[in-house]
Amino acid sequence: QVLRVDPDHSKARVAIKSVKELESTKQKGNTAFTSGNNEEALKLYNAALLISPNNKITNAKLYANIAAVKMKLKAFEDAVKACSRAIELDGKYLKAYMRRITCYQELDLHDDAVRDAEALNKMEHSRESKQRLREANLKLKMSKRKDYYKVLGVHKSASDDEIKKAYKKAA
């Protein structure tokens, strides 16, 4: 609208150009992510962050997208950092909370997952957020129990023979 009133307004022209470039780069990153090219998506999202560092809402989405890429790459610590940065920029960004809950659970940080699930449930009183809170509490409760698979050093999908072998080795 500024350019309609004053077509020569240079600051507005620069701002519009940077917003278009930001959206274009973000869209290219989304396309790379959906096609499974995670490294390219990560580069594009990081490049988009440099275009307009003051655009908090869009940058929060970019950090959440970076977290999604990191989650696919199984780099959950980095994904938690990206989600936390997204939440710093936009404290009401629900998708960032959901992704951070998932990352915390993958890292066995169930107390943090429950804390985030409670915050999410306070912001959004939906069936999904209540279910997420219940699941987080259940996983926290289960994490407090002794995990005999972990004690024996076998995976939960281990066969009976593998479990017996690990038991004999431990005994």
PDB file of C-alpha atoms in Angstrom:
ATOM      1  CA  GLN A   1       0.000   0.000   0.000  1.00  0.00           C
ATOM      2  CA  VAL A   2       2.885   2.354   0.689  1.00  0.00           C
ATOM      3  CA  LEU A   3       4.090   1.959  -2.876  1.00  0.00           C
ATOM      4  CA  ARG A   4       0.628   2.827  -4.212  1.00  0.00           C
ATOM      5  CA  VAL A   5       0.707   6.137  -2.362  1.00  0.00           C
ATOM      6  CA  ASP A   6       4.396   6.851  -2.953  1.00  0.00           C
ATOM      7  CA  PRO A   7       5.894   4.648  -5.695  1.00  0.00           C
ATOM      8  CA  ASP A   8       9.377   6.069  -5.069  1.00  0.00           C
ATOM      9  CA  HIS A   9       9.490   5.189  -1.348  1.00  0.00           C
ATOM     10  CA  SER A  10      12.847   3.381  -1.230  1.00  0.00           C
ATOM     11  CA  LYS A  11      12.517   1.781   2.240  1.00  0.00           C
ATOM     12  CA  ALA A  12       9.192   0.192   1.323  1.00  0.00           C
ATOM     13  CA  ARG A  13      10.617  -1.056  -1.971  1.00  0.00           C
ATOM     14  CA  VAL A  14      13.588  -2.661  -0.163  1.00  0.00           C
ATOM     15  CA  ALA A  15      11.302  -4.191   2.482  1.00  0.00           C
ATOM     16  CA  ILE A  16       9.000  -5.715  -0.137  1.00  0.00           C
ATOM     17  CA  LYS A  17      11.965  -7.093  -2.053  1.00  0.00           C
ATOM     18  CA  SER A  18      13.419  -8.742   1.074  1.00  0.00           C
ATOM     19  CA  VAL A  19      10.038 -10.242   2.024  1.00  0.00           C
ATOM     20  CA  LYS A  20       9.637 -11.723  -1.469  1.00  0.00           C
ATOM     21  CA  GLU A  21      13.180 -13.112  -1.356  1.00  0.00           C
ATOM     22  CA  LEU A  22      12.535 -14.559   2.124  1.00  0.00           C
ATOM     23  CA  GLU A  23       9.310 -16.265   1.036  1.00  0.00           C
ATOM     24  CA  SER A  24      10.941 -17.591  -2.130  1.00  0.00           C
ATOM     25  CA  THR A  25      13.892 -19.067  -0.233  1.00  0.00           C
ATOM     26  CA  LYS A  26      11.578 -20.554   2.405  1.00  0.00           C
ATOM     27  CA  GLN A  27       9.417 -22.116  -0.314  1.00  0.00           C
ATOM     28  CA  LYS A  28      12.490 -23.606  -2.015  1.00  0.00           C
ATOM     29  CA  GLY A  29      13.483 -25.065   1.356  1.00  0.00           C
ATOM     30  CA  ASN A  30      10.007 -26.553   1.805  1.00  0.00           C
ATOM     31  CA  THR A  31      10.201 -28.108  -1.655  1.00  0.00           C
ATOM     32  CA  ALA A  32      13.639 -29.581  -0.905  1.00  0.00           C
ATOM     33  CA  PHE A  33      12.350 -30.947   2.422  1.00  0.00           C
ATOM     34  CA  THR A  34       9.293 -32.610   0.899  1.00  0.00           C
ATOM     35  CA  SER A  35      11.438 -34.172  -1.833  1.00  0.00           C
ATOM     36  CA  GLY A  36      13.732 -35.644   0.849  1.00  0.00           C
ATOM     37  CA  ASN A  37      16.735 -33.429   0.161  1.00  0.00           C
ATOM     38  CA  ASN A  38      17.339 -32.596   3.826  1.00  0.00           C
ATOM     39  CA  GLU A  39      20.805 -31.050   3.503  1.00  0.00           C
ATOM     40  CA  GLU A  40      19.628 -28.658   0.778  1.00  0.00           C
ATOM     41  CA  ALA A  41      16.536 -27.750   2.825  1.00  0.00           C
ATOM     42  CA  LEU A  42      18.739 -26.997   5.825  1.00  0.00           C
ATOM     43  CA  LYS A  43      20.982 -24.716   3.754  1.00  0.00           C
ATOM     44  CA  LEU A  44      17.988 -22.864   2.298  1.00  0.00           C
ATOM     45  CA  TYR A  45      16.316 -22.378   5.691  1.00  0.00           C
ATOM     46  CA  ASN A  46      19.548 -21.042   7.178  1.00  0.00           C
ATOM     47  CA  ALA A  47      19.977 -18.721   4.189  1.00  0.00           C
ATOM     48  CA  ALA A  48      16.416 -17.467   4.658  1.00  0.00           C
ATOM     49  CA  LEU A  49      17.176 -16.631   8.299  1.00  0.00           C
ATOM     50  CA  LEU A  50      19.914 -14.252   7.135  1.00  0.00           C
ATOM     51  CA  ILE A  51      17.651 -12.354   4.738  1.00  0.00           C
ATOM     52  CA  SER A  52      15.451 -10.679   7.337  1.00  0.00           C
ATOM     53  CA  PRO A  53      16.668 -11.224  10.908  1.00  0.00           C
ATOM     54  CA  ASN A  54      14.002  -8.896  12.369  1.00  0.00           C
ATOM     55  CA  ASN A  55      11.023 -10.819  10.967  1.00  0.00           C
ATOM     56  CA  LYS A  56      10.234 -12.755  14.144  1.00  0.00           C
ATOM     57  CA  ILE A  57       7.123 -14.672  13.009  1.00  0.00           C
ATOM     58  CA  THR A  58       8.638 -15.973   9.778  1.00  0.00           C
ATOM     59  CA  ASN A  59      11.962 -16.717  11.457  1.00  0.00           C
ATOM     60  CA  ALA A  60      10.144 -18.723  14.133  1.00  0.00           C
ATOM     61  CA  LYS A  61       8.626 -20.834  11.339  1.00  0.00           C
ATOM     62  CA  LEU A  62      12.040 -21.195   9.733  1.00  0.00           C
ATOM     63  CA  TYR A  63      13.549 -22.430  13.003  1.00  0.00           C
ATOM     64  CA  ALA A  64      10.677 -24.908  13.368  1.00  0.00           C
ATOM     65  CA  ASN A  65      11.376 -26.099   9.817  1.00  0.00           C
ATOM     66  CA  ILE A  66      15.063 -26.473  10.685  1.00  0.00           C
ATOM     67  CA  ALA A  67      13.964 -28.553  13.675  1.00  0.00           C
ATOM     68  CA  ALA A  68      11.896 -30.795  11.379  1.00  0.00           C
ATOM     69  CA  VAL A  69      14.942 -31.373   9.168  1.00  0.00           C
ATOM     70  CA  LYS A  70      17.125 -32.098  12.202  1.00  0.00           C
ATOM     71  CA  MET A  71      14.519 -34.545  13.474  1.00  0.00           C
ATOM     72  CA  LYS A  72      14.611 -36.413  10.161  1.00  0.00           C
ATOM     73  CA  LEU A  73      18.387 -36.525  10.432  1.00  0.00           C
ATOM     74  CA  LYS A  74      18.030 -37.903  14.002  1.00  0.00           C
ATOM     75  CA  ALA A  75      19.922 -34.877  15.423  1.00  0.00           C
ATOM     76  CA  PHE A  76      17.478 -34.361  18.262  1.00  0.00           C
ATOM     77  CA  GLU A  77      19.712 -32.098  20.390  1.00  0.00           C
ATOM     78  CA  ASP A  78      20.006 -29.654  17.482  1.00  0.00           C
ATOM     79  CA  ALA A  79      16.274 -29.956  16.853  1.00  0.00           C
ATOM     80  CA  VAL A  80      15.560 -29.007  20.486  1.00  0.00           C
ATOM     81  CA  LYS A  81      17.781 -25.925  20.094  1.00  0.00           C
ATOM     82  CA  ALA A  82      15.969 -24.907  16.908  1.00  0.00           C
ATOM     83  CA  CYS A  83      12.559 -25.395  18.548  1.00  0.00           C
ATOM     84  CA  SER A  84      13.660 -23.380  21.561  1.00  0.00           C
ATOM     85  CA  ARG A  85      14.788 -20.561  19.277  1.00  0.00           C
ATOM     86  CA  ALA A  86      11.422 -20.659  17.488  1.00  0.00           C
ATOM     87  CA  ILE A  87       9.618 -20.460  20.826  1.00  0.00           C
ATOM     88  CA  GLU A  88      11.824 -17.523  21.886  1.00  0.00           C
ATOM     89  CA  LEU A  89      10.757 -15.650  18.756  1.00  0.00           C
ATOM     90  CA  ASP A  90       7.079 -16.633  18.946  1.00  0.00           C
ATOM     91  CA  GLY A  91       5.969 -17.920  22.339  1.00  0.00           C
ATOM     92  CA  LYS A  92       2.603 -19.062  20.993  1.00  0.00           C
ATOM     93  CA  TYR A  93       3.919 -21.137  18.082  1.00  0.00           C
ATOM     94  CA  LEU A  94       2.293 -24.494  18.816  1.00  0.00           C
ATOM     95  CA  LYS A  95       4.090 -26.534  16.165  1.00  0.00           C
ATOM     96  CA  ALA A  96       7.454 -25.678  17.747  1.00  0.00           C
ATOM     97  CA  TYR A  97       6.193 -26.928  21.118  1.00  0.00           C
ATOM     98  CA  MET A  98       4.925 -30.154  19.535  1.00  0.00           C
ATOM     99  CA  ARG A  99       8.224 -30.808  17.809  1.00  0.00           C
ATOM    100  CA  ARG A 100      10.189 -30.047  20.965  1.00  0.00           C
ATOM    101  CA  ILE A 101       8.021 -32.495  22.949  1.00  0.00           C
ATOM    102  CA  THR A 102       8.814 -35.211  20.403  1.00  0.00           C
ATOM    103  CA  CYS A 103      12.538 -34.417  20.553  1.00  0.00           C
ATOM    104  CA  TYR A 104      12.580 -34.457  24.346  1.00  0.00           C
ATOM    105  CA  GLN A 105      10.921 -37.868  24.311  1.00  0.00           C
ATOM    106  CA  GLU A 106      13.458 -39.192  21.804  1.00  0.00           C
ATOM    107  CA  LEU A 107      16.239 -37.931  24.097  1.00  0.00           C
ATOM    108  CA  ASP A 108      14.544 -39.516  27.161  1.00  0.00           C
ATOM    109  CA  LEU A 109      14.045 -36.073  28.730  1.00  0.00           C
ATOM    110  CA  HIS A 110      10.525 -36.904  29.810  1.00  0.00           C
ATOM    111  CA  ASP A 111      10.273 -34.234  32.531  1.00  0.00           C
ATOM    112  CA  ASP A 112      10.915 -31.535  29.926  1.00  0.00           C
ATOM    113  CA  ALA A 113       8.439 -33.177  27.551  1.00  0.00           C
ATOM    114  CA  VAL A 114       5.728 -33.089  30.232  1.00  0.00           C
ATOM    115  CA  ARG A 115       6.509 -29.434  30.998  1.00  0.00           C
ATOM    116  CA  ASP A 116       6.129 -28.513  27.317  1.00  0.00           C
ATOM    117  CA  ALA A 117       2.988 -30.634  26.974  1.00  0.00           C
ATOM    118  CA  GLU A 118       1.441 -28.799  29.930  1.00  0.00           C
ATOM    119  CA  ALA A 119       2.341 -25.431  28.376  1.00  0.00           C
ATOM    120  CA  LEU A 120       0.863 -26.564  25.067  1.00  0.00           C
ATOM    121  CA  ASN A 121      -2.312 -27.722  26.777  1.00  0.00           C
ATOM    122  CA  LYS A 122      -2.682 -24.343  28.518  1.00  0.00           C
ATOM    123  CA  MET A 123      -2.353 -22.507  25.203  1.00  0.00           C
ATOM    124  CA  GLU A 124      -4.572 -24.813  23.202  1.00  0.00           C
ATOM    125  CA  HIS A 125      -7.367 -26.695  24.923  1.00  0.00           C
ATOM    126  CA  SER A 126      -7.863 -29.297  22.222  1.00  0.00           C
ATOM    127  CA  ARG A 127      -8.273 -33.042  22.265  1.00  0.00           C
ATOM    128  CA  GLU A 128      -4.873 -33.399  20.567  1.00  0.00           C
ATOM    129  CA  SER A 129      -3.029 -31.359  23.199  1.00  0.00           C
ATOM    130  CA  LYS A 130      -4.713 -33.292  26.026  1.00  0.00           C
ATOM    131  CA  GLN A 131      -3.736 -36.555  24.340  1.00  0.00           C
ATOM    132  CA  ARG A 132      -0.147 -35.324  23.965  1.00  0.00           C
ATOM    133  CA  LEU A 133      -0.062 -34.433  27.688  1.00  0.00           C
ATOM    134  CA  ARG A 134      -1.416 -37.872  28.637  1.00  0.00           C
ATOM    135  CA  GLU A 135       1.195 -39.580  26.434  1.00  0.00           C
ATOM    136  CA  ALA A 136       3.994 -37.461  27.896  1.00  0.00           C
ATOM    137  CA  ASN A 137       2.910 -38.293  31.454  1.00  0.00           C
ATOM    138  CA  LEU A 138       2.659 -41.989  30.558  1.00  0.00           C
ATOM    139  CA  LYS A 139       6.154 -42.007  29.019  1.00  0.00           C
ATOM    140  CA  LEU A 140       7.494 -40.198  32.092  1.00  0.00           C
ATOM    141  CA  LYS A 141       5.909 -42.811  34.337  1.00  0.00           C
ATOM    142  CA  MET A 142       7.310 -45.619  32.183  1.00  0.00           C
ATOM    143  CA  SER A 143      10.781 -44.046  32.211  1.00  0.00           C
ATOM    144  CA  LYS A 144      10.811 -44.219  36.005  1.00  0.00           C
ATOM    145  CA  ARG A 145      10.408 -48.002  35.855  1.00  0.00           C
ATOM    146  CA  LYS A 146      13.393 -50.245  35.509  1.00  0.00           C
ATOM    147  CA  ASP A 147      13.988 -51.100  31.852  1.00  0.00           C
ATOM    148  CA  TYR A 148      15.233 -54.675  31.835  1.00  0.00           C
ATOM    149  CA  TYR A 149      16.051 -54.521  28.136  1.00  0.00           C
ATOM    150  CA  LYS A 150      18.387 -51.626  28.838  1.00  0.00           C
ATOM    151  CA  VAL A 151      19.920 -53.476  31.801  1.00  0.00           C
ATOM    152  CA  LEU A 152      20.666 -56.448  29.548  1.00  0.00           C
ATOM    153  CA  GLY A 153      21.843 -54.202  26.729  1.00  0.00           C
ATOM    154  CA  VAL A 154      19.419 -55.501  24.104  1.00  0.00           C
ATOM    155  CA  HIS A 155      16.824 -53.774  21.955  1.00  0.00           C
ATOM    156  CA  LYS A 156      13.136 -54.114  22.860  1.00  0.00           C
ATOM    157  CA  SER A 157      12.525 -56.038  19.647  1.00  0.00           C
ATOM    158  CA  ALA A 158      15.199 -58.630  20.537  1.00  0.00           C
ATOM    159  CA  SER A 159      14.385 -62.308  20.105  1.00  0.00           C
ATOM    160  CA  ASP A 160      14.135 -64.728  23.024  1.00  0.00           C
ATOM    161  CA  ASP A 161      17.513 -66.214  22.147  1.00  0.00           C
ATOM    162  CA  GLU A 162      19.190 -62.778  22.195  1.00  0.00           C
ATOM    163  CA  ILE A 163      17.634 -61.999  25.574  1.00  0.00           C
ATOM    164  CA  LYS A 164      18.753 -65.347  27.018  1.00  0.00           C
ATOM    165  CA  LYS A 165      22.263 -64.847  25.642  1.00  0.00           C
ATOM    166  CA  ALA A 166      22.480 -61.338  27.152  1.00  0.00           C
ATOM    167  CA  TYR A 167      21.137 -62.668  30.495  1.00  0.00           C
ATOM    168  CA  LYS A 168      23.740 -65.417  30.621  1.00  0.00           C
ATOM    169  CA  LYS A 169      26.461 -62.950  29.713  1.00  0.00           C
ATOM    170  CA  ALA A 170      25.357 -60.555  32.481  1.00  0.00           C
ATOM    171  CA  ALA A 171      25.120 -63.331  35.090  1.00  0.00           C
TER     172      ALA A 171
END
